[in-house]
């Protein structure tokens, strides 16, 4: 099936930015940045992983002036917790403010729609642009995952923790540290 790029929603006050449901074929239309290209080199099954991401209802591609700027989504780990993923093209380097505002709206919305109390991401420690972006998007660095990447690179783990909705704990469950 060919990827279709038909804007379905504006996610920015800037009419140059629109959102479409993610299709794994969108990635082929992008001029991927070095870190994203590395996924294809180190993960032989990466196209299949992208197809799986497309099955999740919270996966999108952002268009900037009709070109795919980035693809992203959030995959549930268990109730209240999800991991976000992101693939970027070189467009993010030329239009960072517009895309950052749109990403902020997405993450704020996804936390509500998925009823999340934790949204996490991992970022290659060598990817300075992604590190800056994660921090601007209110993700907080929690630690370093040694030899985590498919190429053996260290990654930082970041999370956005909300003060809102939390699932009910099962009776008799063990409370986490600092919880009563």
PDB file of C-alpha atoms in Angstrom:
ATOM      1  CA  UNK A   1       0.000   0.000   0.000  1.00  0.00           C
ATOM      2  CA  UNK A   2       1.352   3.431  -0.908  1.00  0.00           C
ATOM      3  CA  UNK A   3       1.597   6.155   1.696  1.00  0.00           C
ATOM      4  CA  UNK A   4      -0.986   8.875   1.319  1.00  0.00           C
ATOM      5  CA  UNK A   5      -0.323  12.354   2.587  1.00  0.00           C
ATOM      6  CA  UNK A   6      -3.643  14.069   3.039  1.00  0.00           C
ATOM      7  CA  UNK A   7      -3.591  16.602   5.900  1.00  0.00           C
ATOM      8  CA  UNK A   8      -6.347  15.799   8.371  1.00  0.00           C
ATOM      9  CA  UNK A   9      -5.695  18.251  11.151  1.00  0.00           C
ATOM     10  CA  UNK A  10      -3.818  21.455  11.797  1.00  0.00           C
ATOM     11  CA  UNK A  11      -1.741  21.166  14.958  1.00  0.00           C
ATOM     12  CA  UNK A  12      -0.347  24.647  14.912  1.00  0.00           C
ATOM     13  CA  UNK A  13      -1.533  28.189  14.496  1.00  0.00           C
ATOM     14  CA  UNK A  14       0.911  28.131  11.587  1.00  0.00           C
ATOM     15  CA  UNK A  15      -0.969  26.883   8.494  1.00  0.00           C
ATOM     16  CA  UNK A  16       2.307  25.445   7.170  1.00  0.00           C
ATOM     17  CA  UNK A  17       2.132  22.602   9.724  1.00  0.00           C
ATOM     18  CA  UNK A  18      -0.443  19.810   9.515  1.00  0.00           C
ATOM     19  CA  UNK A  19      -0.901  16.323  10.868  1.00  0.00           C
ATOM     20  CA  UNK A  20      -1.695  13.076   9.060  1.00  0.00           C
ATOM     21  CA  UNK A  21      -2.068   9.510  10.356  1.00  0.00           C
ATOM     22  CA  UNK A  22       1.315   7.790  10.291  1.00  0.00           C
ATOM     23  CA  UNK A  23       2.064   5.337   7.510  1.00  0.00           C
ATOM     24  CA  UNK A  24       5.395   3.540   7.427  1.00  0.00           C
ATOM     25  CA  UNK A  25       5.835   4.676   3.824  1.00  0.00           C
ATOM     26  CA  UNK A  26       6.099   8.309   4.973  1.00  0.00           C
ATOM     27  CA  UNK A  27       9.581   7.519   6.262  1.00  0.00           C
ATOM     28  CA  UNK A  28      10.718   6.750   2.717  1.00  0.00           C
ATOM     29  CA  UNK A  29       9.702  10.291   1.718  1.00  0.00           C
ATOM     30  CA  UNK A  30      11.946  11.891   4.339  1.00  0.00           C
ATOM     31  CA  UNK A  31      15.541  13.026   4.239  1.00  0.00           C
ATOM     32  CA  UNK A  32      16.289  11.355   7.583  1.00  0.00           C
ATOM     33  CA  UNK A  33      18.850  12.761   9.968  1.00  0.00           C
ATOM     34  CA  UNK A  34      21.964  10.670  10.736  1.00  0.00           C
ATOM     35  CA  UNK A  35      20.607   9.163  13.966  1.00  0.00           C
ATOM     36  CA  UNK A  36      17.396   8.032  12.285  1.00  0.00           C
ATOM     37  CA  UNK A  37      19.258   6.518   9.323  1.00  0.00           C
ATOM     38  CA  UNK A  38      21.272   4.499  11.836  1.00  0.00           C
ATOM     39  CA  UNK A  39      18.111   2.578  12.852  1.00  0.00           C
ATOM     40  CA  UNK A  40      17.890   1.059   9.369  1.00  0.00           C
ATOM     41  CA  UNK A  41      21.545   0.032   9.495  1.00  0.00           C
ATOM     42  CA  UNK A  42      21.454  -1.550  12.955  1.00  0.00           C
ATOM     43  CA  UNK A  43      17.935  -3.017  12.992  1.00  0.00           C
ATOM     44  CA  UNK A  44      17.285  -5.266   9.977  1.00  0.00           C
ATOM     45  CA  UNK A  45      13.606  -5.548  10.940  1.00  0.00           C
ATOM     46  CA  UNK A  46      13.125  -1.778  11.296  1.00  0.00           C
ATOM     47  CA  UNK A  47      10.590  -1.501   8.413  1.00  0.00           C
ATOM     48  CA  UNK A  48       8.457  -4.119  10.200  1.00  0.00           C
ATOM     49  CA  UNK A  49       8.723  -2.147  13.442  1.00  0.00           C
ATOM     50  CA  UNK A  50       7.516   0.955  11.607  1.00  0.00           C
ATOM     51  CA  UNK A  51       4.548  -0.978  10.248  1.00  0.00           C
ATOM     52  CA  UNK A  52       3.702  -2.013  13.820  1.00  0.00           C
ATOM     53  CA  UNK A  53       3.881   1.637  14.960  1.00  0.00           C
ATOM     54  CA  UNK A  54       1.343   2.440  12.269  1.00  0.00           C
ATOM     55  CA  UNK A  55      -1.155   0.126  13.965  1.00  0.00           C
ATOM     56  CA  UNK A  56      -1.302   2.348  17.053  1.00  0.00           C
ATOM     57  CA  UNK A  57      -3.978   5.048  16.959  1.00  0.00           C
ATOM     58  CA  UNK A  58      -1.640   7.719  18.350  1.00  0.00           C
ATOM     59  CA  UNK A  59       0.941   7.639  15.541  1.00  0.00           C
ATOM     60  CA  UNK A  60       1.230  10.590  13.168  1.00  0.00           C
ATOM     61  CA  UNK A  61       3.351  12.329  10.586  1.00  0.00           C
ATOM     62  CA  UNK A  62       3.797  16.086  10.739  1.00  0.00           C
ATOM     63  CA  UNK A  63       4.002  17.932   7.460  1.00  0.00           C
ATOM     64  CA  UNK A  64       5.754  21.237   7.054  1.00  0.00           C
ATOM     65  CA  UNK A  65       4.697  22.972   3.837  1.00  0.00           C
ATOM     66  CA  UNK A  66       3.572  19.611   2.457  1.00  0.00           C
ATOM     67  CA  UNK A  67       6.815  17.754   3.202  1.00  0.00           C
ATOM     68  CA  UNK A  68       7.139  15.090   5.909  1.00  0.00           C
ATOM     69  CA  UNK A  69       9.127  16.761   8.691  1.00  0.00           C
ATOM     70  CA  UNK A  70       8.787  14.049  11.316  1.00  0.00           C
ATOM     71  CA  UNK A  71       6.887  10.903  12.267  1.00  0.00           C
ATOM     72  CA  UNK A  72       6.026  10.188  15.873  1.00  0.00           C
ATOM     73  CA  UNK A  73       3.720   8.407  18.235  1.00  0.00           C
ATOM     74  CA  UNK A  74       3.213   6.867  21.636  1.00  0.00           C
ATOM     75  CA  UNK A  75       3.036   3.162  22.324  1.00  0.00           C
ATOM     76  CA  UNK A  76       1.390   1.952  25.554  1.00  0.00           C
ATOM     77  CA  UNK A  77       3.565  -0.100  27.867  1.00  0.00           C
ATOM     78  CA  UNK A  78       0.816  -0.704  30.446  1.00  0.00           C
ATOM     79  CA  UNK A  79      -2.107   1.394  31.742  1.00  0.00           C
ATOM     80  CA  UNK A  80      -0.929   4.926  32.446  1.00  0.00           C
ATOM     81  CA  UNK A  81       2.548   4.503  30.903  1.00  0.00           C
ATOM     82  CA  UNK A  82       3.643   4.900  27.284  1.00  0.00           C
ATOM     83  CA  UNK A  83       6.851   5.298  25.340  1.00  0.00           C
ATOM     84  CA  UNK A  84       7.024   7.963  22.664  1.00  0.00           C
ATOM     85  CA  UNK A  85       8.995   7.517  19.459  1.00  0.00           C
ATOM     86  CA  UNK A  86      10.136  10.051  16.899  1.00  0.00           C
ATOM     87  CA  UNK A  87      11.842  10.046  13.509  1.00  0.00           C
ATOM     88  CA  UNK A  88      13.004  13.390  12.154  1.00  0.00           C
ATOM     89  CA  UNK A  89      14.051  14.774   8.805  1.00  0.00           C
ATOM     90  CA  UNK A  90      16.428  17.649   8.219  1.00  0.00           C
ATOM     91  CA  UNK A  91      13.357  19.933   8.145  1.00  0.00           C
ATOM     92  CA  UNK A  92      13.307  19.970  11.969  1.00  0.00           C
ATOM     93  CA  UNK A  93      16.620  21.792  11.944  1.00  0.00           C
ATOM     94  CA  UNK A  94      15.269  24.583   9.719  1.00  0.00           C
ATOM     95  CA  UNK A  95      11.864  25.073  11.432  1.00  0.00           C
ATOM     96  CA  UNK A  96      12.440  24.184  15.092  1.00  0.00           C
ATOM     97  CA  UNK A  97      10.110  26.700  16.763  1.00  0.00           C
ATOM     98  CA  UNK A  98       7.010  25.822  14.729  1.00  0.00           C
ATOM     99  CA  UNK A  99       7.553  22.076  15.076  1.00  0.00           C
ATOM    100  CA  UNK A 100       8.388  22.348  18.787  1.00  0.00           C
ATOM    101  CA  UNK A 101       5.143  24.184  19.523  1.00  0.00           C
ATOM    102  CA  UNK A 102       3.232  21.527  17.599  1.00  0.00           C
ATOM    103  CA  UNK A 103       5.051  18.713  19.424  1.00  0.00           C
ATOM    104  CA  UNK A 104       4.236  20.326  22.782  1.00  0.00           C
ATOM    105  CA  UNK A 105       0.529  20.364  21.861  1.00  0.00           C
ATOM    106  CA  UNK A 106       0.731  16.727  20.766  1.00  0.00           C
ATOM    107  CA  UNK A 107       2.351  15.531  24.006  1.00  0.00           C
ATOM    108  CA  UNK A 108      -0.083  17.525  26.140  1.00  0.00           C
ATOM    109  CA  UNK A 109      -3.012  16.053  24.176  1.00  0.00           C
ATOM    110  CA  UNK A 110      -1.713  12.480  24.143  1.00  0.00           C
ATOM    111  CA  UNK A 111      -1.264  12.463  27.915  1.00  0.00           C
ATOM    112  CA  UNK A 112      -4.972  13.299  28.275  1.00  0.00           C
ATOM    113  CA  UNK A 113      -6.234  11.000  25.508  1.00  0.00           C
ATOM    114  CA  UNK A 114      -4.233   7.992  26.707  1.00  0.00           C
ATOM    115  CA  UNK A 115      -4.756   8.848  30.407  1.00  0.00           C
ATOM    116  CA  UNK A 116      -1.029   8.758  31.045  1.00  0.00           C
ATOM    117  CA  UNK A 117       0.776   9.545  34.250  1.00  0.00           C
ATOM    118  CA  UNK A 118       4.155   8.742  32.652  1.00  0.00           C
ATOM    119  CA  UNK A 119       5.325   9.327  29.100  1.00  0.00           C
ATOM    120  CA  UNK A 120       8.927   8.319  28.484  1.00  0.00           C
ATOM    121  CA  UNK A 121      11.506   8.539  25.717  1.00  0.00           C
ATOM    122  CA  UNK A 122      15.063   7.379  25.234  1.00  0.00           C
ATOM    123  CA  UNK A 123      17.581   9.616  23.471  1.00  0.00           C
ATOM    124  CA  UNK A 124      21.001   8.703  22.126  1.00  0.00           C
ATOM    125  CA  UNK A 125      23.559  10.576  24.262  1.00  0.00           C
ATOM    126  CA  UNK A 126      25.332  11.709  21.065  1.00  0.00           C
ATOM    127  CA  UNK A 127      22.210  13.352  19.613  1.00  0.00           C
ATOM    128  CA  UNK A 128      22.492  16.918  20.938  1.00  0.00           C
ATOM    129  CA  UNK A 129      19.496  18.217  18.953  1.00  0.00           C
ATOM    130  CA  UNK A 130      17.214  15.491  20.342  1.00  0.00           C
ATOM    131  CA  UNK A 131      18.493  16.111  23.876  1.00  0.00           C
ATOM    132  CA  UNK A 132      17.720  19.845  23.624  1.00  0.00           C
ATOM    133  CA  UNK A 133      14.314  19.102  22.107  1.00  0.00           C
ATOM    134  CA  UNK A 134      13.385  16.612  24.838  1.00  0.00           C
ATOM    135  CA  UNK A 135      14.193  19.153  27.520  1.00  0.00           C
ATOM    136  CA  UNK A 136      12.288  21.975  25.791  1.00  0.00           C
ATOM    137  CA  UNK A 137       9.283  19.602  25.596  1.00  0.00           C
ATOM    138  CA  UNK A 138       9.369  19.255  29.413  1.00  0.00           C
ATOM    139  CA  UNK A 139      10.873  15.794  29.536  1.00  0.00           C
ATOM    140  CA  UNK A 140      13.172  15.344  32.544  1.00  0.00           C
ATOM    141  CA  UNK A 141      16.325  13.264  32.301  1.00  0.00           C
ATOM    142  CA  UNK A 142      16.155  10.400  34.795  1.00  0.00           C
ATOM    143  CA  UNK A 143      19.369   8.564  34.047  1.00  0.00           C
ATOM    144  CA  UNK A 144      21.644   6.876  31.555  1.00  0.00           C
ATOM    145  CA  UNK A 145      20.909   3.537  29.935  1.00  0.00           C
ATOM    146  CA  UNK A 146      24.350   2.066  29.258  1.00  0.00           C
ATOM    147  CA  UNK A 147      24.777   0.190  25.949  1.00  0.00           C
ATOM    148  CA  UNK A 148      21.054   0.572  25.284  1.00  0.00           C
ATOM    149  CA  UNK A 149      20.924   1.466  21.585  1.00  0.00           C
ATOM    150  CA  UNK A 150      20.912  -1.155  18.839  1.00  0.00           C
ATOM    151  CA  UNK A 151      24.453  -0.028  18.011  1.00  0.00           C
ATOM    152  CA  UNK A 152      25.548  -0.262  21.665  1.00  0.00           C
ATOM    153  CA  UNK A 153      25.325   3.504  22.268  1.00  0.00           C
ATOM    154  CA  UNK A 154      24.368   4.924  25.633  1.00  0.00           C
ATOM    155  CA  UNK A 155      20.947   6.574  25.825  1.00  0.00           C
ATOM    156  CA  UNK A 156      19.372   8.948  28.291  1.00  0.00           C
ATOM    157  CA  UNK A 157      15.958   8.041  29.644  1.00  0.00           C
ATOM    158  CA  UNK A 158      13.583  10.995  29.912  1.00  0.00           C
ATOM    159  CA  UNK A 159      10.044  11.186  31.251  1.00  0.00           C
ATOM    160  CA  UNK A 160       7.120  13.560  31.593  1.00  0.00           C
ATOM    161  CA  UNK A 161       5.297  12.765  34.803  1.00  0.00           C
ATOM    162  CA  UNK A 162       1.834  14.225  35.289  1.00  0.00           C
ATOM    163  CA  UNK A 163       0.167  15.107  38.541  1.00  0.00           C
ATOM    164  CA  UNK A 164      -3.198  14.164  37.085  1.00  0.00           C
ATOM    165  CA  UNK A 165      -4.797  10.792  36.522  1.00  0.00           C
ATOM    166  CA  UNK A 166      -3.297   7.709  38.151  1.00  0.00           C
ATOM    167  CA  UNK A 167      -4.682   4.185  37.870  1.00  0.00           C
ATOM    168  CA  UNK A 168      -6.124   2.615  40.947  1.00  0.00           C
ATOM    169  CA  UNK A 169      -3.674   0.357  42.612  1.00  0.00           C
ATOM    170  CA  UNK A 170      -4.839  -3.207  42.960  1.00  0.00           C
ATOM    171  CA  UNK A 171      -5.639  -4.116  46.519  1.00  0.00           C
ATOM    172  CA  UNK A 172      -2.566  -5.514  48.159  1.00  0.00           C
ATOM    173  CA  UNK A 173      -0.200  -4.100  45.533  1.00  0.00           C
ATOM    174  CA  UNK A 174       3.170  -2.814  46.630  1.00  0.00           C
ATOM    175  CA  UNK A 175       3.412   0.958  46.700  1.00  0.00           C
ATOM    176  CA  UNK A 176       6.338   2.585  44.920  1.00  0.00           C
ATOM    177  CA  UNK A 177       8.994   4.587  46.767  1.00  0.00           C
ATOM    178  CA  UNK A 178       7.599   7.723  48.340  1.00  0.00           C
ATOM    179  CA  UNK A 179       3.993   6.533  47.956  1.00  0.00           C
ATOM    180  CA  UNK A 180       1.664   5.822  50.823  1.00  0.00           C
TER     181      UNK A 180
END
